[in-house]
Coordinates of N, CA and C in Angstrom, one line a residue:
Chain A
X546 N -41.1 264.5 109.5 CA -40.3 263.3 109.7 C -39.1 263.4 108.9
X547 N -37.8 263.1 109.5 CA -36.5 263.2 108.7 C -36.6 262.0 108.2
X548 N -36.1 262.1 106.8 CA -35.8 260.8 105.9 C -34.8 260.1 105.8
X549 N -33.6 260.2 107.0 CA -33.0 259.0 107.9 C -33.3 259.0 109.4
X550 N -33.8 258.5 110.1 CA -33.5 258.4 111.5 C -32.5 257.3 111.6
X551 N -31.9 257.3 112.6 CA -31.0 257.1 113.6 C -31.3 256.7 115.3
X552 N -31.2 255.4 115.2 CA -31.2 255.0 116.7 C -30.5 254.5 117.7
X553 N -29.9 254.7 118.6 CA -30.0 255.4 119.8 C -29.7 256.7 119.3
X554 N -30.0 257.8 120.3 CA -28.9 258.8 120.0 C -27.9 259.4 120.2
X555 N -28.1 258.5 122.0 CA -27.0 258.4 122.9 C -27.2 256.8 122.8
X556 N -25.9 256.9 123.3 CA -25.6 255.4 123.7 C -24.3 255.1 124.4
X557 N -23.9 254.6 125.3 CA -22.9 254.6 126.7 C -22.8 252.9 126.9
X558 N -21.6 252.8 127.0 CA -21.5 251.3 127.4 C -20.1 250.9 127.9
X559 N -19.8 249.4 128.1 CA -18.7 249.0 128.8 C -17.9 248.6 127.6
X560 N -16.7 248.7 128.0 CA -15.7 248.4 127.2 C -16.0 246.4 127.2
X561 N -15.7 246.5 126.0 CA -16.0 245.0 125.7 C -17.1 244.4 124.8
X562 N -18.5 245.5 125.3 CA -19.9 244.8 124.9 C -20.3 245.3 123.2
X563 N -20.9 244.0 123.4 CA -21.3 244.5 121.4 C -22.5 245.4 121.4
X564 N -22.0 246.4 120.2 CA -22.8 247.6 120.1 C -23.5 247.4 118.7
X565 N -24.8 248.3 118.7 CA -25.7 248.0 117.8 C -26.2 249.7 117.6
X566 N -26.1 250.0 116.2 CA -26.8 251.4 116.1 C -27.8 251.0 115.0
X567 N -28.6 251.5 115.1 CA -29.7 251.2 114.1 C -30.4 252.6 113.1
X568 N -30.4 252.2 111.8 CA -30.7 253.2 110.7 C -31.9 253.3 109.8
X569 N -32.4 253.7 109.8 CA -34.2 254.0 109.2 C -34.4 255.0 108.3
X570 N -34.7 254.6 106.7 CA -34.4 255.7 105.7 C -36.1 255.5 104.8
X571 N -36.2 256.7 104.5 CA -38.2 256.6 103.9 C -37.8 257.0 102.4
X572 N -36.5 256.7 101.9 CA -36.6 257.3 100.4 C -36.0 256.4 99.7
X573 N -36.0 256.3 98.6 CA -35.7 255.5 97.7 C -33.6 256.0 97.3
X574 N -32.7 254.6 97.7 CA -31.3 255.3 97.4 C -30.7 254.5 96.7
X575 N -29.7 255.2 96.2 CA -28.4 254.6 95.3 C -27.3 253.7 96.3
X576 N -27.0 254.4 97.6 CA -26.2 253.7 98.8 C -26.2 254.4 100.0
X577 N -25.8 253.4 101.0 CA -25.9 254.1 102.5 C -24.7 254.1 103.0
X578 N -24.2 254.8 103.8 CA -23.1 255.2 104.1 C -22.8 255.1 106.0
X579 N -22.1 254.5 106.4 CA -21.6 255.0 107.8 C -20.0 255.8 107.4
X580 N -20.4 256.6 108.8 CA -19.4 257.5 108.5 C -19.1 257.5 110.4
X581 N -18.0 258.1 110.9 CA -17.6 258.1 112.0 C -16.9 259.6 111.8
X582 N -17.1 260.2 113.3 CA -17.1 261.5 112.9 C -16.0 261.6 114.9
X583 N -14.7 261.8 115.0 CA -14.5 261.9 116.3 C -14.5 263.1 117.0
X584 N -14.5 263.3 118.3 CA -14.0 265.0 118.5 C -13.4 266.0 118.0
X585 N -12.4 266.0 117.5 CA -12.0 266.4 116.5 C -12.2 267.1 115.4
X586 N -13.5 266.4 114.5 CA -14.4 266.4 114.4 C -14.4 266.3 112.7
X587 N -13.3 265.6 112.2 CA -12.9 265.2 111.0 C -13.9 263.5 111.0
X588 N -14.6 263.7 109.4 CA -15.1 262.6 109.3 C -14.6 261.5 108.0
X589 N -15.0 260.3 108.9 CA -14.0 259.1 108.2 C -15.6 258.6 107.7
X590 N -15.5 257.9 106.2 CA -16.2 257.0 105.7 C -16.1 255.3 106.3
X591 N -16.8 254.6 107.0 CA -16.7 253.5 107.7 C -17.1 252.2 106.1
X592 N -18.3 252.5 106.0 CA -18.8 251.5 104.9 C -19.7 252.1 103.9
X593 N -19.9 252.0 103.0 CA -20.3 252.1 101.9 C -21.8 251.0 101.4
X594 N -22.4 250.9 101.2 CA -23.4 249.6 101.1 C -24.7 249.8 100.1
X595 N -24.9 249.1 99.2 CA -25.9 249.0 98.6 C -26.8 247.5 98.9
X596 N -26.2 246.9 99.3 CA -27.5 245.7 99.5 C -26.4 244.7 100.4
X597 N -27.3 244.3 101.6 CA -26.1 242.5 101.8 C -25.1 243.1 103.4
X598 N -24.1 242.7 103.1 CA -23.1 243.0 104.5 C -21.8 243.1 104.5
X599 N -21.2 244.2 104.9 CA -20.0 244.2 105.4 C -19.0 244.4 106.0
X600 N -18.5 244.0 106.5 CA -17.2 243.5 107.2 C -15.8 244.2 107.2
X601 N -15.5 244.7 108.5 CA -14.0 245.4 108.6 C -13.6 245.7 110.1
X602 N -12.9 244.6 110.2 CA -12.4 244.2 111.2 C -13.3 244.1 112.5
X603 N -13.4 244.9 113.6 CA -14.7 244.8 114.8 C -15.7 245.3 113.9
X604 N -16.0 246.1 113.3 CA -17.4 246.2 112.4 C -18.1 245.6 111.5
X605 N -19.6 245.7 111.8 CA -20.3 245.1 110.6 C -21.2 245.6 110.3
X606 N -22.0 246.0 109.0 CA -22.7 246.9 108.5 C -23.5 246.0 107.9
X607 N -25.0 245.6 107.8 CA -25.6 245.0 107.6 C -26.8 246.6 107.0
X608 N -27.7 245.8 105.6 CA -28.5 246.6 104.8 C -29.6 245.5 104.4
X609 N -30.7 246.1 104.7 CA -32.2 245.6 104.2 C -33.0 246.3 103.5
X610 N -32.7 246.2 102.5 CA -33.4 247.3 101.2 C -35.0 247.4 101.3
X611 N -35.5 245.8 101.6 CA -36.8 246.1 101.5 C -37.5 246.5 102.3
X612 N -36.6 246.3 103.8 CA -37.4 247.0 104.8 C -36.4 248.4 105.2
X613 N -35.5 248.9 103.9 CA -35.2 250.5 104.1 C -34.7 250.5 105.7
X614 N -33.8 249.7 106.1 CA -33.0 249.6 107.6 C -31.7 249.3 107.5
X615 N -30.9 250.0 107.9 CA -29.4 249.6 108.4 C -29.0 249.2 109.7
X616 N -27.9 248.3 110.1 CA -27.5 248.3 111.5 C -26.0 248.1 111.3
X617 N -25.3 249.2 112.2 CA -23.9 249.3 112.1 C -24.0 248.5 113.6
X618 N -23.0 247.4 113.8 CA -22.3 246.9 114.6 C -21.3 246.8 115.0
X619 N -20.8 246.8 116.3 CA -19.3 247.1 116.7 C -19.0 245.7 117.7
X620 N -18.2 244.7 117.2 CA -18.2 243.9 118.4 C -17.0 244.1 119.5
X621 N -16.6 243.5 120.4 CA -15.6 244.1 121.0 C -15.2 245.0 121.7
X622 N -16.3 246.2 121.7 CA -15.6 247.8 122.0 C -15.0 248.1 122.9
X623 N -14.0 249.0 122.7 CA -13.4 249.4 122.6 C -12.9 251.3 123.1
X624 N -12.8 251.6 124.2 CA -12.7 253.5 124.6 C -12.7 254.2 123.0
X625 N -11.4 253.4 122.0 CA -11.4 254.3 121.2 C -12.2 254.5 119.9
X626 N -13.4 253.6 120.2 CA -14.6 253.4 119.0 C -15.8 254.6 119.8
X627 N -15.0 255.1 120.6 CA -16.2 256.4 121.3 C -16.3 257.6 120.1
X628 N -17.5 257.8 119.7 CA -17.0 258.9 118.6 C -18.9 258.8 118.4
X629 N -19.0 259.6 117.3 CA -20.3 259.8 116.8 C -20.4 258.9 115.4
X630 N -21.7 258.0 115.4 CA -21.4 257.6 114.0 C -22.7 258.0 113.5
X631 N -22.5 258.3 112.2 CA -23.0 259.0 111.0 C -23.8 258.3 110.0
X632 N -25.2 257.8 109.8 CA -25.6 256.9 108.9 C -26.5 258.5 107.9
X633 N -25.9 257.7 106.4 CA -26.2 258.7 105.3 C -26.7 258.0 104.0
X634 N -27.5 258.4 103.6 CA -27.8 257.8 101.9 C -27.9 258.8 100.9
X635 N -27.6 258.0 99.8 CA -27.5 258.8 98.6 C -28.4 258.5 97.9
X636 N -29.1 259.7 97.6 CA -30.7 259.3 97.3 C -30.5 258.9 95.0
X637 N -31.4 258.0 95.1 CA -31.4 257.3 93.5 C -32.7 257.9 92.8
X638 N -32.1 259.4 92.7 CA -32.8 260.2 91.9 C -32.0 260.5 90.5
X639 N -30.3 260.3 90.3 CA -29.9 260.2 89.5 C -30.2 259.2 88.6
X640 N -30.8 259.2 87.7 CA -30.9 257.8 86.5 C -30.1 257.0 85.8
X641 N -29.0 258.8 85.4 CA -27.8 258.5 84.6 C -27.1 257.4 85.5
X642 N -26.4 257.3 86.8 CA -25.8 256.8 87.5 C -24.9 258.1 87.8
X643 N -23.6 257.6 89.0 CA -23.0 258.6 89.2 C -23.2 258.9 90.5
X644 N -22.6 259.8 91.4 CA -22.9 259.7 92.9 C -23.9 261.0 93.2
X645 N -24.4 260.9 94.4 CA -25.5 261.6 94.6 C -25.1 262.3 95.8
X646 N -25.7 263.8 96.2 CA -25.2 264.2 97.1 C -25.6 263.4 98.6
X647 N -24.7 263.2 100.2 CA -26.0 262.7 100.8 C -26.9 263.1 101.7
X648 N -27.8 262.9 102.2 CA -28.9 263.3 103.1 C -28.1 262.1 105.0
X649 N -28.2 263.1 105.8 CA -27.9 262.6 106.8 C -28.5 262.2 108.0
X650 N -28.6 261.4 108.8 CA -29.1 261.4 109.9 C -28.5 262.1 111.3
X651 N -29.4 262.3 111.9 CA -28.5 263.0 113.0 C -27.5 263.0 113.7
X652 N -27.3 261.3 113.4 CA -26.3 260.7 114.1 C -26.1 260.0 115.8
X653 N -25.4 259.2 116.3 CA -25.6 258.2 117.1 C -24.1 258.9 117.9
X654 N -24.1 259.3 119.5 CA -22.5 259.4 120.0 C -22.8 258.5 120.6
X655 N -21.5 257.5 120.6 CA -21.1 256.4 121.5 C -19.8 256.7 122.4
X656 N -20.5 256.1 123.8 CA -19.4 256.3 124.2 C -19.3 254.9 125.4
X657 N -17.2 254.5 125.0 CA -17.6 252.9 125.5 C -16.5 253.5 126.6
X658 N -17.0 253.2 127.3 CA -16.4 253.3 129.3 C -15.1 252.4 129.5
X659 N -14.1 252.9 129.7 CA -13.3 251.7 130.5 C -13.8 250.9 131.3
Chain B
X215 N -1.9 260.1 98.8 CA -2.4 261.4 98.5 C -2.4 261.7 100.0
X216 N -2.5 263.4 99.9 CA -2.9 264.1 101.2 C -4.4 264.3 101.5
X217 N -5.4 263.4 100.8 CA -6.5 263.6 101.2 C -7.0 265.1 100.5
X218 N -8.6 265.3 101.1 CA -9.3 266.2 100.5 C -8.4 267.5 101.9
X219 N -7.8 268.6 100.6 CA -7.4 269.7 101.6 C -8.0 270.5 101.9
X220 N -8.4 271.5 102.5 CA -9.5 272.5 103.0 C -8.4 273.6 103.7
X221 N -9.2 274.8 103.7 CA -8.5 275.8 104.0 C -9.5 277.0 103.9
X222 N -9.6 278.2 105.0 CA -8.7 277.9 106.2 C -9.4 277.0 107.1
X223 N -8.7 276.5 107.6 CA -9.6 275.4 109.2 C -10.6 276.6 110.2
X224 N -9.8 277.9 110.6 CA -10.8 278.7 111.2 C -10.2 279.3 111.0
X225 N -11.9 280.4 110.7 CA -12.1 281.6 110.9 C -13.2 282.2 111.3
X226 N -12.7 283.4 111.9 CA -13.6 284.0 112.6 C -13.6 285.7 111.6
X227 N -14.9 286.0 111.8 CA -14.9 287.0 111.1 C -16.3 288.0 111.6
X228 N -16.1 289.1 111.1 CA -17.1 289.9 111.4 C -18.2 290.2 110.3
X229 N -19.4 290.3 111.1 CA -20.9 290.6 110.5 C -20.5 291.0 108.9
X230 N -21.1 290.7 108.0 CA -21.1 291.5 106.9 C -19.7 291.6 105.8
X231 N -18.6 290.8 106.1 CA -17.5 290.7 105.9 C -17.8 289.3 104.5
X232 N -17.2 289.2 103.6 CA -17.1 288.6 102.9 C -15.9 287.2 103.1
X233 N -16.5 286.0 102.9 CA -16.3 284.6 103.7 C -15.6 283.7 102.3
X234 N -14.6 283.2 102.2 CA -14.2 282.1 100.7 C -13.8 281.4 102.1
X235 N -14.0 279.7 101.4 CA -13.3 278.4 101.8 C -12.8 278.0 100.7
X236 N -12.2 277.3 100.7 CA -11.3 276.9 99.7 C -11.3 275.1 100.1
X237 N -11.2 274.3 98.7 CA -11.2 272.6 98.9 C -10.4 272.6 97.4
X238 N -9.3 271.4 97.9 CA -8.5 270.7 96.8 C -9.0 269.5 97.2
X239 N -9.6 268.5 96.3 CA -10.1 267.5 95.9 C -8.6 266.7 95.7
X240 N -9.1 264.7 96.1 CA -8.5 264.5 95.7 C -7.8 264.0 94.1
X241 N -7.3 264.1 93.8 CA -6.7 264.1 92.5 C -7.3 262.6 92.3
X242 N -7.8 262.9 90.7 CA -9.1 261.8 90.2 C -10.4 261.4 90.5
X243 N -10.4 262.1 91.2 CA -11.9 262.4 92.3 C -12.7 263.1 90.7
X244 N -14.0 263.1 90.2 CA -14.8 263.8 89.9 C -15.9 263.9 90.6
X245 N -16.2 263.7 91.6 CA -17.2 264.5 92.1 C -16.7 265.4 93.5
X246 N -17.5 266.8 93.7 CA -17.2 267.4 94.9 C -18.0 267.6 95.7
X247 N -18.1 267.5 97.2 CA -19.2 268.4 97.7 C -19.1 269.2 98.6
X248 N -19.7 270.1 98.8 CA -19.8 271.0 100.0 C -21.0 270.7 101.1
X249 N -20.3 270.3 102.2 CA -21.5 270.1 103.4 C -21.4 270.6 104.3
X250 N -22.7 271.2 105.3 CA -22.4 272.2 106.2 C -23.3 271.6 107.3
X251 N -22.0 271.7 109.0 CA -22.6 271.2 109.6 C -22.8 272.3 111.4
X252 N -24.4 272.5 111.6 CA -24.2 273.0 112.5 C -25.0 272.4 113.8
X253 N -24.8 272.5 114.8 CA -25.3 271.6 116.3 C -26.8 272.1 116.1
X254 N -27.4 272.5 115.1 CA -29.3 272.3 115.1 C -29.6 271.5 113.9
X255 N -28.8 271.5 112.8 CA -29.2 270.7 112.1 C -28.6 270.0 111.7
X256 N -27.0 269.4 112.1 CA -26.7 268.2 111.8 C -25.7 268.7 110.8
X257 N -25.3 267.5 109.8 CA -24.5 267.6 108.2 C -25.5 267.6 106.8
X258 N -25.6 269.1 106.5 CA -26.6 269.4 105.1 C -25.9 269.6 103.8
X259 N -26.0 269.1 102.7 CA -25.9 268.9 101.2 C -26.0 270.5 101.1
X260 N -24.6 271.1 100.7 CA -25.1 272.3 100.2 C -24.9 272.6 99.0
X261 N -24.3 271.8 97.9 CA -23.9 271.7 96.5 C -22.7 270.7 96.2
X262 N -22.8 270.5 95.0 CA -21.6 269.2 94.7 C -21.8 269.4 92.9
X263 N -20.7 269.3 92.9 CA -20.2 269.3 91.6 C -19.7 267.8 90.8
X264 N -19.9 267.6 89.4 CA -19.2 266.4 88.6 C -18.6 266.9 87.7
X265 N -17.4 266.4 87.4 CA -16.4 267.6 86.4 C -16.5 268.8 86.1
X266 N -16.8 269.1 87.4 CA -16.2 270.9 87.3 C -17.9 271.5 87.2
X267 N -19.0 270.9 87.2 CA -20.2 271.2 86.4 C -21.1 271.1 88.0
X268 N -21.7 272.3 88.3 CA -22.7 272.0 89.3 C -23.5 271.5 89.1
X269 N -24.1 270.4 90.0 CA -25.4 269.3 89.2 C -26.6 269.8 90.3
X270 N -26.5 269.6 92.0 CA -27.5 270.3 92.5 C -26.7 271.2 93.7
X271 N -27.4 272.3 93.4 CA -27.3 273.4 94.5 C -28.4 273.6 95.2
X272 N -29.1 273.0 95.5 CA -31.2 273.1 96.2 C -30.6 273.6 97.2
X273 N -29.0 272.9 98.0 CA -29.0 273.2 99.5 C -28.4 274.3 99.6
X274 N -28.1 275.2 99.0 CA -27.6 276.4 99.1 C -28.4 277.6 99.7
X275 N -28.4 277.8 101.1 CA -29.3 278.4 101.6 C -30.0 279.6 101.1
X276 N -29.3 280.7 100.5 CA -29.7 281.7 100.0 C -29.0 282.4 98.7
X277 N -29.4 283.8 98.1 CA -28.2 284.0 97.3 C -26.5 284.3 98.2
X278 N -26.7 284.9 99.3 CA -25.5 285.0 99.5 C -24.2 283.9 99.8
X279 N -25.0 282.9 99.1 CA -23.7 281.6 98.9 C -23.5 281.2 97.6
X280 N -22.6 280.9 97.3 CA -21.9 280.9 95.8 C -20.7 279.6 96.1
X281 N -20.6 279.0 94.8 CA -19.7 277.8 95.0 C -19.4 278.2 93.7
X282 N -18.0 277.6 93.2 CA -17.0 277.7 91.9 C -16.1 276.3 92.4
X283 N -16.0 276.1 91.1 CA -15.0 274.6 90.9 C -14.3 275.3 89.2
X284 N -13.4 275.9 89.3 CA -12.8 276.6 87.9 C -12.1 275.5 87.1
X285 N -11.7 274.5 88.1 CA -10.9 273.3 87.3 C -11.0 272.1 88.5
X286 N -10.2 270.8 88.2 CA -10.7 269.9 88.4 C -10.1 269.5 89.8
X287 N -8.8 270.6 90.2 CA -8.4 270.8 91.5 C -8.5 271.5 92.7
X288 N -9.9 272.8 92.3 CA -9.8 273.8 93.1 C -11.3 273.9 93.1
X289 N -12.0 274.0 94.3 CA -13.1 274.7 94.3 C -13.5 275.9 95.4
X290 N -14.3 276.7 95.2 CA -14.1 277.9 96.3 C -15.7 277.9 96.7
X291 N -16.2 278.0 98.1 CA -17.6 278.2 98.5 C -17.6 279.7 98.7
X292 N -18.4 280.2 98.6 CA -18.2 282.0 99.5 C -19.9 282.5 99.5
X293 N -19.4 283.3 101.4 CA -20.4 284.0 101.6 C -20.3 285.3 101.9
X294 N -21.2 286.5 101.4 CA -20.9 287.4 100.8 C -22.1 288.3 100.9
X295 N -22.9 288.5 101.9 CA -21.8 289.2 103.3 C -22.5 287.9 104.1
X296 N -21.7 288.0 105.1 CA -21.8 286.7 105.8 C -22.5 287.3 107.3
X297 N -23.3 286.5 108.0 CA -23.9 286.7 108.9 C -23.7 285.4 110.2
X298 N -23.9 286.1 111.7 CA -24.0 285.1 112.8 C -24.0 283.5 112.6
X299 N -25.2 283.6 111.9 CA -26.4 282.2 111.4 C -25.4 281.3 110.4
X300 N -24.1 281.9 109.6 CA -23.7 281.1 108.7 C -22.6 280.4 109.7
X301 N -22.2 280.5 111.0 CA -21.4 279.8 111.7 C -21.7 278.5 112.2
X302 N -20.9 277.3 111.5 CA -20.7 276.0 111.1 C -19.3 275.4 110.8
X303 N -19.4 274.4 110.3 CA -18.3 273.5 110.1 C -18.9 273.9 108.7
X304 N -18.1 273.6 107.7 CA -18.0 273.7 106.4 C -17.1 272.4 105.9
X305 N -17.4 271.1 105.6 CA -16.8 270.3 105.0 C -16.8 270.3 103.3
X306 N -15.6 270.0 102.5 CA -15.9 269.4 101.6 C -15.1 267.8 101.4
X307 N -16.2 267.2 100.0 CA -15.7 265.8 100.3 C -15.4 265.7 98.3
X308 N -14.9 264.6 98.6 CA -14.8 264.1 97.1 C -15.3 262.6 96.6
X309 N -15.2 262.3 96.0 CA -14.9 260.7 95.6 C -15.3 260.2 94.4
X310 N -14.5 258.8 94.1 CA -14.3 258.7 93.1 C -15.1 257.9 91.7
X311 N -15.2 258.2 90.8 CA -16.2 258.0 89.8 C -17.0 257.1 89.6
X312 N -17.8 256.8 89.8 CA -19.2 255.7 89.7 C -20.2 256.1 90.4
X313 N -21.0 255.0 90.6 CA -21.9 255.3 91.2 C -21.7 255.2 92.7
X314 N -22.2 255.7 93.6 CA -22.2 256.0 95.3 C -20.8 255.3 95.5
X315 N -19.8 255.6 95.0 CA -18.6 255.2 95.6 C -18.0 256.1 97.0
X316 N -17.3 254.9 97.8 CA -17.1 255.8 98.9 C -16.5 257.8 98.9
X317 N -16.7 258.3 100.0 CA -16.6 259.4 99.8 C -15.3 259.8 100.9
X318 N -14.7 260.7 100.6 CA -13.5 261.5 101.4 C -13.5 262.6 102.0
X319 N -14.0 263.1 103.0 CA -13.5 264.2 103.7 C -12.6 265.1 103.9
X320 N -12.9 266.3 104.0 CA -11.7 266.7 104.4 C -11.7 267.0 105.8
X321 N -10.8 267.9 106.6 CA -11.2 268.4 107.8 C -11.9 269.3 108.0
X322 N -12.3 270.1 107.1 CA -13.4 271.0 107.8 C -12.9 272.5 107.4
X323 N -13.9 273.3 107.5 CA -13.6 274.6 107.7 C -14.2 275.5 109.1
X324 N -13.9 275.7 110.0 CA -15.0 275.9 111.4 C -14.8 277.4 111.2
X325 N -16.3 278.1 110.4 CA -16.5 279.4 110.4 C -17.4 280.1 111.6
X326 N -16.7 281.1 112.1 CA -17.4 282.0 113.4 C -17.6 283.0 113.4
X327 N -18.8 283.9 113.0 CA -19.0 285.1 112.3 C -19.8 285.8 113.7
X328 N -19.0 286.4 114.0 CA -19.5 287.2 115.1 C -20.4 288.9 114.8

């Protein structure tokens, strides 16, 4: 069993509808990460998260520590929010503090339809 | 800043040939990583450095990979002799000091060892 899954792993929709990817991690971390990764194939950091929710612009990143789940949301979408998104943590094996390398999930491509 | 630079973007090379990537970090960044990503396994931790000091190399597949950070703007990955199987994307990332603070990409290195 990989120690992030990732849900859907496709996912296809209409431009407009609110989108939901969901993230499932079995280890103990310092922070979780969405990342967006486009054709291209250059990847961008989306959020950052250790506990609670946040917020940037159409997205929203919500984190449940106790039950080890993330859910990146997209409201709005958008053709150009088609891309692959990337949920990652950084595992809290460092004691000192400090960043950790991350462990990734396989990742989520969306793709929103005109 | 210009972001985390990487170099070269592609190459292609033959069996057995000796392989460097090269990452400039960005400036004030102490931590670095190298991540490698290929269409069966996704994006893997293959080492990361904190001031210039390798902290974990686990992901480093074999001996014929080697990573150097000589100073606090240069680090070099290299494979040596390089084979089919090491053809991937080669990212490195940076970011900046604390704990799980966001992280920066670069674009990539897309190695093709024929």
């Amino acid at each position: 069993k990989n120690e992030v899954e990732q849900s859907p792993q496709n996912l296809t929709a209409q431009e407009g509808e609110f989108i939901t990817i969901n993230c499932s991690y079995s280890v103990g971390i310092s922070a979780l990460h969405w990342l967006q990764q486009h054709p291209g194939g250059g990847i961008v950091s989306l959020f950052m998260l250790s506990s609670g929710k946040k917020k940037h612009g159409r997205l929203i990143a919500t984190i449940n520590i106790q039950e080890k789940h993330s859910s990146l949301h997209i409201t709005a979408s958008h053709p150009r929010d088609s891309a692959v998104y990337i949920c990652a943590v950084g595992r809290s094996r460092n004691s000192g503090g400090g960043a950790d390398g991350l462990t990734f999930g396989k990742g989520t491509h969306l793709i929103i339809q005109p | 800043d210009a972001g985390v630079i990487q170099s070269p973007r592609h190459e292609v090379t033959e069996m057995g040939q000796e392989v460097t990537l090269r990452c400039k970090p960005i400036s004030g960044h102490d931590y670095l990583f190298w991540y490698r990503q290929t269409m069966m396994r996704g994006l893997e931790l293959l080492i990361y450095f904190n001031n210039n000091v390798p902290i974990d190399d686990s992901g480093m597949p074999e001996d014929r990979f080697s990573a150097k950070m000589p100073n606090a703007s240069f680090s070099t990955l290299k494979i040596q002799p390089s084979e089919p199987r090491d053809s991937a994307v080669y990212f490195c990332a940076s970011s900046y000091p604390g704990v799980g603070n966001t992280i920066y990409f670069g674009e990539g290195s897309w190695l093709t060892v024929v």
